[in-house]
Coordinates of C-alpha atoms in Angstrom, one line a residue:
X16 CA -59.6 106.3 240.8
X17 CA -57.9 109.6 240.0
X18 CA -59.8 112.7 240.6
X19 CA -61.6 114.4 237.8
X20 CA -62.4 118.0 236.8
X21 CA -66.0 117.2 238.0
X22 CA -64.6 116.3 241.5
X23 CA -62.7 119.6 241.6
X24 CA -65.8 121.6 240.6
X25 CA -67.9 119.9 243.3
X26 CA -65.3 120.4 246.0
X27 CA -64.8 124.1 245.1
X28 CA -68.5 124.7 244.6
X29 CA -68.1 126.1 241.1
X30 CA -68.9 125.1 237.6
X31 CA -66.8 122.8 235.4
X32 CA -66.2 125.8 233.0
X33 CA -64.8 127.8 235.9
X34 CA -62.3 125.1 236.8
X35 CA -61.3 124.8 233.2
X36 CA -60.8 128.5 232.9
X37 CA -58.6 128.5 236.0
X38 CA -56.5 125.6 234.8
X39 CA -56.1 126.9 231.2
X40 CA -55.7 130.6 232.1
X41 CA -58.4 131.5 229.6
X42 CA -60.5 133.8 231.8
X43 CA -60.2 135.9 234.9
X44 CA -61.6 134.6 238.2
X45 CA -62.3 136.5 241.4
X46 CA -59.4 135.9 243.8
X47 CA -61.6 134.0 246.3
X48 CA -62.9 131.7 243.5
X49 CA -59.4 131.0 242.2
X50 CA -58.3 130.2 245.8
X51 CA -61.1 127.7 246.2
X52 CA -60.3 126.0 243.0
X53 CA -56.6 125.8 243.8
X54 CA -57.3 124.4 247.2
X55 CA -59.6 121.7 245.7
X56 CA -57.0 120.7 243.2
X57 CA -54.4 120.4 246.0
X58 CA -56.7 118.5 248.3
X59 CA -57.8 116.0 245.6
X60 CA -54.4 115.6 244.0
X61 CA -55.9 116.5 240.7
X62 CA -53.5 116.4 237.7
X63 CA -54.6 119.3 235.5
X64 CA -52.4 118.3 232.6
X65 CA -55.2 115.8 231.7
X66 CA -57.8 118.5 231.1
X67 CA -57.1 120.7 228.2
X68 CA -55.6 120.4 224.8
X69 CA -54.2 123.9 225.4
X70 CA -52.0 122.5 228.2
X71 CA -50.0 120.2 225.9
X72 CA -48.6 120.4 222.4
X73 CA -49.0 116.7 221.8
X74 CA -51.9 115.2 219.9
X75 CA -53.7 112.0 220.6
X76 CA -55.0 111.5 217.0
X77 CA -58.4 110.8 218.6
X78 CA -61.8 112.5 218.3
X79 CA -64.6 112.4 220.9
X80 CA -68.2 111.8 219.7
X81 CA -71.1 112.5 222.0
X82 CA -74.6 111.5 220.8
X83 CA -78.0 111.4 222.5
X84 CA -78.8 107.7 221.9
X85 CA -77.2 104.5 220.7
X86 CA -80.6 103.0 219.9
X87 CA -81.8 105.5 217.3
X88 CA -80.4 104.4 213.8
X89 CA -80.2 108.0 212.7
X90 CA -77.2 108.5 215.1
X91 CA -75.7 105.2 214.0
X92 CA -75.7 106.5 210.4
X93 CA -74.0 109.7 211.5
X94 CA -71.3 107.8 213.5
X95 CA -70.6 105.6 210.5
X96 CA -69.9 108.7 208.5
X97 CA -67.7 110.2 211.2
X98 CA -65.7 107.0 211.5
X99 CA -65.1 106.7 207.8
X100 CA -63.8 110.2 207.5
X101 CA -61.7 110.0 210.7
X102 CA -60.1 106.7 209.8
X103 CA -59.1 108.1 206.4
X104 CA -56.9 110.6 208.3
X105 CA -55.6 108.1 210.8
X106 CA -57.8 109.2 213.7
X107 CA -59.7 106.9 216.1
X108 CA -63.0 107.6 217.9
X109 CA -64.0 107.7 221.5
X110 CA -67.8 107.9 221.8
X111 CA -70.5 107.9 224.4
X112 CA -74.2 108.6 224.6
X113 CA -76.1 110.9 227.0
X114 CA -79.7 109.6 226.7
X115 CA -80.9 113.2 226.1
X116 CA -79.7 114.3 229.6
X117 CA -77.9 117.6 229.9
X118 CA -76.0 116.6 233.0
X119 CA -74.7 113.6 231.1
X120 CA -73.6 115.9 228.3
X121 CA -71.3 117.7 230.8
X122 CA -70.0 114.4 232.2
X123 CA -69.3 113.0 228.8
X124 CA -67.4 116.1 227.6
X125 CA -65.5 116.2 230.9
X126 CA -64.4 112.6 230.6
X127 CA -63.3 113.0 226.9
X128 CA -61.3 116.1 227.8
X129 CA -59.5 114.0 230.4
X130 CA -58.6 111.5 227.7
X131 CA -57.2 114.5 225.8
X132 CA -59.1 114.0 222.6
X133 CA -58.0 116.5 219.9
X134 CA -61.6 117.6 219.1
X135 CA -65.2 116.7 219.5
X136 CA -68.3 116.1 217.4
X137 CA -71.5 116.2 219.4
X138 CA -75.2 116.5 219.5
X139 CA -76.6 118.3 222.5
X140 CA -80.1 119.0 223.8
X141 CA -80.0 122.7 223.2
X142 CA -77.1 124.4 221.4
X143 CA -78.1 127.8 222.8
X144 CA -77.9 126.8 226.5
X145 CA -75.4 124.0 226.8
X146 CA -72.9 123.9 229.7
X147 CA -71.1 121.1 227.9
X148 CA -70.3 123.6 225.1
X149 CA -69.3 126.3 227.6
X150 CA -66.8 123.8 229.0
X151 CA -65.3 123.0 225.6
X152 CA -65.0 126.7 224.7
X153 CA -63.4 127.4 228.1
X154 CA -60.9 124.6 227.5
X155 CA -60.1 125.8 223.9
X156 CA -60.9 122.5 222.4
X157 CA -62.3 122.6 218.8
X158 CA -65.7 121.0 218.2
X159 CA -68.5 120.7 215.6
X160 CA -72.2 120.2 216.4
X161 CA -74.2 117.6 214.5
X162 CA -77.9 118.1 213.9
X163 CA -78.1 121.1 216.2
X164 CA -78.4 124.6 214.8
X165 CA -77.4 127.3 217.2
X166 CA -78.2 131.0 216.8
X167 CA -74.7 131.7 218.0
X168 CA -72.4 132.1 215.0
X169 CA -69.4 130.9 217.1
X170 CA -71.0 127.5 217.6
X171 CA -70.4 125.6 214.3
X172 CA -72.7 122.9 213.2
X173 CA -73.5 120.6 210.3
X174 CA -77.3 120.3 210.1
X175 CA -80.4 120.8 208.0
X176 CA -83.0 123.6 208.1
X177 CA -85.4 122.0 210.5
X178 CA -87.8 124.9 210.4
X179 CA -88.1 124.8 206.6
X180 CA -88.5 121.0 206.8
X181 CA -91.4 121.5 209.3
X182 CA -93.0 124.0 206.9
X183 CA -92.7 121.6 204.0
X184 CA -94.4 118.8 206.0
X185 CA -97.3 121.1 206.7
X186 CA -97.5 122.1 203.0
X187 CA -97.6 118.4 202.0
X188 CA -100.3 117.5 204.4
X189 CA -102.5 120.5 203.6
X190 CA -102.2 119.8 199.9
X191 CA -103.7 116.4 200.6
X192 CA -106.8 118.0 202.2
X193 CA -105.8 117.6 205.8
X194 CA -107.1 120.6 207.8
X195 CA -107.0 119.1 211.4
X196 CA -103.3 118.4 212.1
X197 CA -101.3 117.2 215.0
X198 CA -97.8 116.6 216.1
X199 CA -96.3 113.9 218.4
X200 CA -92.9 114.6 219.8
X201 CA -90.5 113.6 222.5
X202 CA -89.6 116.2 225.1
X203 CA -88.8 119.5 223.4
X204 CA -86.4 120.4 226.3
X205 CA -84.3 117.4 225.2
X206 CA -84.2 118.3 221.5
X207 CA -83.9 121.7 219.9
X208 CA -84.3 119.9 216.6
X209 CA -87.8 118.8 217.5
X210 CA -88.6 122.4 218.6
X211 CA -87.5 123.8 215.3
X212 CA -89.6 121.3 213.4
X213 CA -92.6 122.1 215.5
X214 CA -92.1 125.8 215.0
X215 CA -91.9 125.5 211.2
X216 CA -94.9 123.1 211.1
X217 CA -97.1 125.3 213.2
X218 CA -96.1 128.6 211.5
X219 CA -97.0 127.3 208.0
X220 CA -100.4 125.9 209.2
X221 CA -101.4 129.1 210.9
X222 CA -100.1 131.2 208.0
X223 CA -102.5 129.4 205.7
X224 CA -105.5 130.1 207.9
X225 CA -105.9 126.7 209.6
X226 CA -106.1 126.0 213.3
X227 CA -102.7 125.4 215.1
X228 CA -101.8 121.7 215.3
X229 CA -102.5 119.8 218.5
X230 CA -99.1 118.9 220.0
X231 CA -98.3 115.9 222.2
X232 CA -95.1 115.5 224.1
X233 CA -94.5 111.8 225.1
X234 CA -91.8 109.5 226.2
X235 CA -90.6 106.9 223.7
X236 CA -92.6 104.2 225.4
X237 CA -95.4 102.5 223.5
X238 CA -97.8 102.4 226.4
X239 CA -97.6 106.2 227.0
X240 CA -97.9 106.8 223.2
X241 CA -101.0 104.7 223.1
X242 CA -102.7 106.3 226.1
X243 CA -102.0 109.8 224.7
X244 CA -103.4 108.8 221.3
X245 CA -106.6 107.4 222.8
X246 CA -107.3 110.8 224.3
X247 CA -106.3 112.8 221.2
X248 CA -108.3 110.6 218.8
X249 CA -111.4 110.0 221.0
X250 CA -113.7 112.3 219.0
X251 CA -113.1 111.3 215.4
X252 CA -115.0 114.3 214.0
X253 CA -112.6 116.8 215.7
X254 CA -109.4 114.7 216.0
X255 CA -106.4 115.3 213.7
X256 CA -106.5 113.5 210.4
X257 CA -102.7 113.6 210.1
X258 CA -99.9 113.4 212.6
X259 CA -96.4 114.7 212.2
X260 CA -93.9 112.8 214.4
X261 CA -90.6 114.4 215.4
X262 CA -88.6 111.3 214.4
X263 CA -89.1 108.0 212.6
X264 CA -88.9 105.8 215.7
X265 CA -91.7 107.7 217.3
X266 CA -93.7 107.5 214.0
X267 CA -93.4 103.7 214.0
X268 CA -94.6 103.6 217.6
X269 CA -97.5 105.9 216.7
X270 CA -98.5 103.7 213.7
X271 CA -98.5 100.6 216.0
X272 CA -100.5 102.4 218.7
X273 CA -103.1 103.6 216.3
X274 CA -103.7 100.1 215.0
X275 CA -104.1 98.8 218.5
X276 CA -106.9 101.3 219.2
X277 CA -108.7 100.5 216.0
X278 CA -107.5 103.1 213.5
X279 CA -105.9 102.3 210.1
X280 CA -103.0 104.2 208.6
X281 CA -103.4 106.0 206.3
X282 CA -107.2 105.4 205.7
X283 CA -108.2 106.9 209.1
X284 CA -105.1 108.8 210.1
X285 CA -101.9 109.7 208.1
X286 CA -98.6 109.5 209.9
X287 CA -95.4 111.3 208.7
X288 CA -92.0 110.8 210.3
X289 CA -88.6 112.5 210.3
X290 CA -85.0 111.2 209.8
X291 CA -85.3 108.7 207.0
X292 CA -84.0 105.6 208.8
X293 CA -83.8 102.5 206.6
X294 CA -86.3 100.4 208.4
X295 CA -89.1 102.9 207.4
X296 CA -89.0 101.5 203.8
X297 CA -89.6 97.9 205.0
X298 CA -92.7 98.6 207.0
X299 CA -96.3 98.2 206.0
X300 CA -97.3 100.8 205.3
X301 CA -94.0 102.2 204.2
X302 CA -93.2 105.4 206.1
X303 CA -93.5 108.9 204.6
X304 CA -90.6 110.9 206.2
X305 CA -88.2 113.7 205.9
X306 CA -84.8 112.2 205.1
X307 CA -81.7 113.7 206.6
X308 CA -78.3 112.9 205.0
X309 CA -77.0 111.6 208.3
X310 CA -74.0 109.8 206.9
X311 CA -72.9 112.8 204.8
X312 CA -73.5 115.0 207.8
X313 CA -71.1 112.9 209.9
X314 CA -68.5 112.9 207.2
X315 CA -68.8 116.7 206.6
X316 CA -68.6 117.5 210.4
X317 CA -65.5 115.3 210.7
X318 CA -63.7 116.8 207.7
X319 CA -64.4 120.3 209.0
X320 CA -63.0 119.5 212.4
X321 CA -59.9 117.7 211.0
X322 CA -59.2 120.6 208.7
X323 CA -59.2 122.9 211.8
X324 CA -56.9 120.5 213.7
X325 CA -54.5 120.4 210.8
X326 CA -54.1 124.2 210.8
X327 CA -57.0 125.3 208.6
X328 CA -59.9 127.6 209.4
X329 CA -62.2 127.1 212.3
X330 CA -65.3 124.9 211.7
X331 CA -68.3 126.7 210.3
X332 CA -72.0 126.1 210.2
X333 CA -73.2 124.1 207.1
X334 CA -76.8 123.5 206.2
X335 CA -77.2 120.3 204.1
X336 CA -80.2 119.5 202.0
X337 CA -83.1 117.3 203.2
X338 CA -85.8 115.6 201.1
X339 CA -89.4 114.5 201.6
X340 CA -89.7 110.8 200.9
X341 CA -93.2 109.7 200.0
X342 CA -94.4 106.4 201.4
X343 CA -97.7 104.7 202.1
X344 CA -98.3 106.1 205.6
X345 CA -99.7 109.4 204.3
X346 CA -102.8 109.7 202.1
X347 CA -105.7 112.1 201.4
X348 CA -107.7 113.4 204.3
X349 CA -110.3 110.9 205.6
X350 CA -113.9 111.9 205.1
X351 CA -115.9 112.7 208.2
X352 CA -117.8 109.8 209.7
X353 CA -121.5 109.8 208.6
X354 CA -122.6 108.4 211.9
X355 CA -120.9 111.0 214.1
X356 CA -118.1 110.5 216.7
X357 CA -116.8 106.9 216.9
X358 CA -115.6 105.2 220.1
X359 CA -112.1 103.9 220.3
X360 CA -110.7 101.0 222.2
X361 CA -109.9 102.2 225.7
X362 CA -106.6 101.4 227.3
X363 CA -106.0 101.6 231.0

């Protein structure tokens, strides 16, 4: 197999971005560092013309797409929008998933650069601290983030206002009489979107004079969700009466886990999701959720990127509207038990 930019970085003991800067001449390196990179390239027989778009005037008419997961329908909807907009302009897609792993993000971007894609659309764990984006910027390859929202103005994205959405979720639940609230989320380190939703949710609750929500971070595995919920809901007189889940797949898992430990949704506990995946409307109870316009987001990101590649302005950050979709999984706050704390089924 031919050597890759990752192999060069490992041999030279430097970052991928450093190798890219050396090859593309986009930044100054210390002489000793440049010498190590050059020696690694020579030893490995690396062909640098496969790295950066800036090294060639040719175009491949291909776009790279990097998403966290192939199993979450929200990303499938976005890719569908990307594909539609790309095919309309004669572009093909090369895509991969990272399973919410930052190291995999760098590997994915490195591989796509070697295939000389003209630009990338990607969702990363954290747009503020993302080595994969550093690598793209060093290589001079245009990109647009999807779902992420970076504080850096130079990092363009198509997204929604996740903080505002979190606030609206809190407002909706408080208006229904819920005063003890909780949130169930995947790892915040793997999703800056979930962090933003949590921040808005918490800020609105505290601003209205209620206790901060109890927050659970879990893996997307039913057994762990169930075990965590048993502990959270053990004392029914102090447990949350409503749970906000960072995405719809997790909300579906939470509803199933609550039923298995003897609690009904929404009579005992309300559950609200995020994303608006289609299956949520076919469940019983149907899912109350924040709907993201994923297909439109994918199309918008692609059109921005293609406009840049065709000589237009650089991609910019665009905030698209979301909406709260009312379903059956959220209802008025349950009344306190007249007999005191109840015992839940215990799982081991």
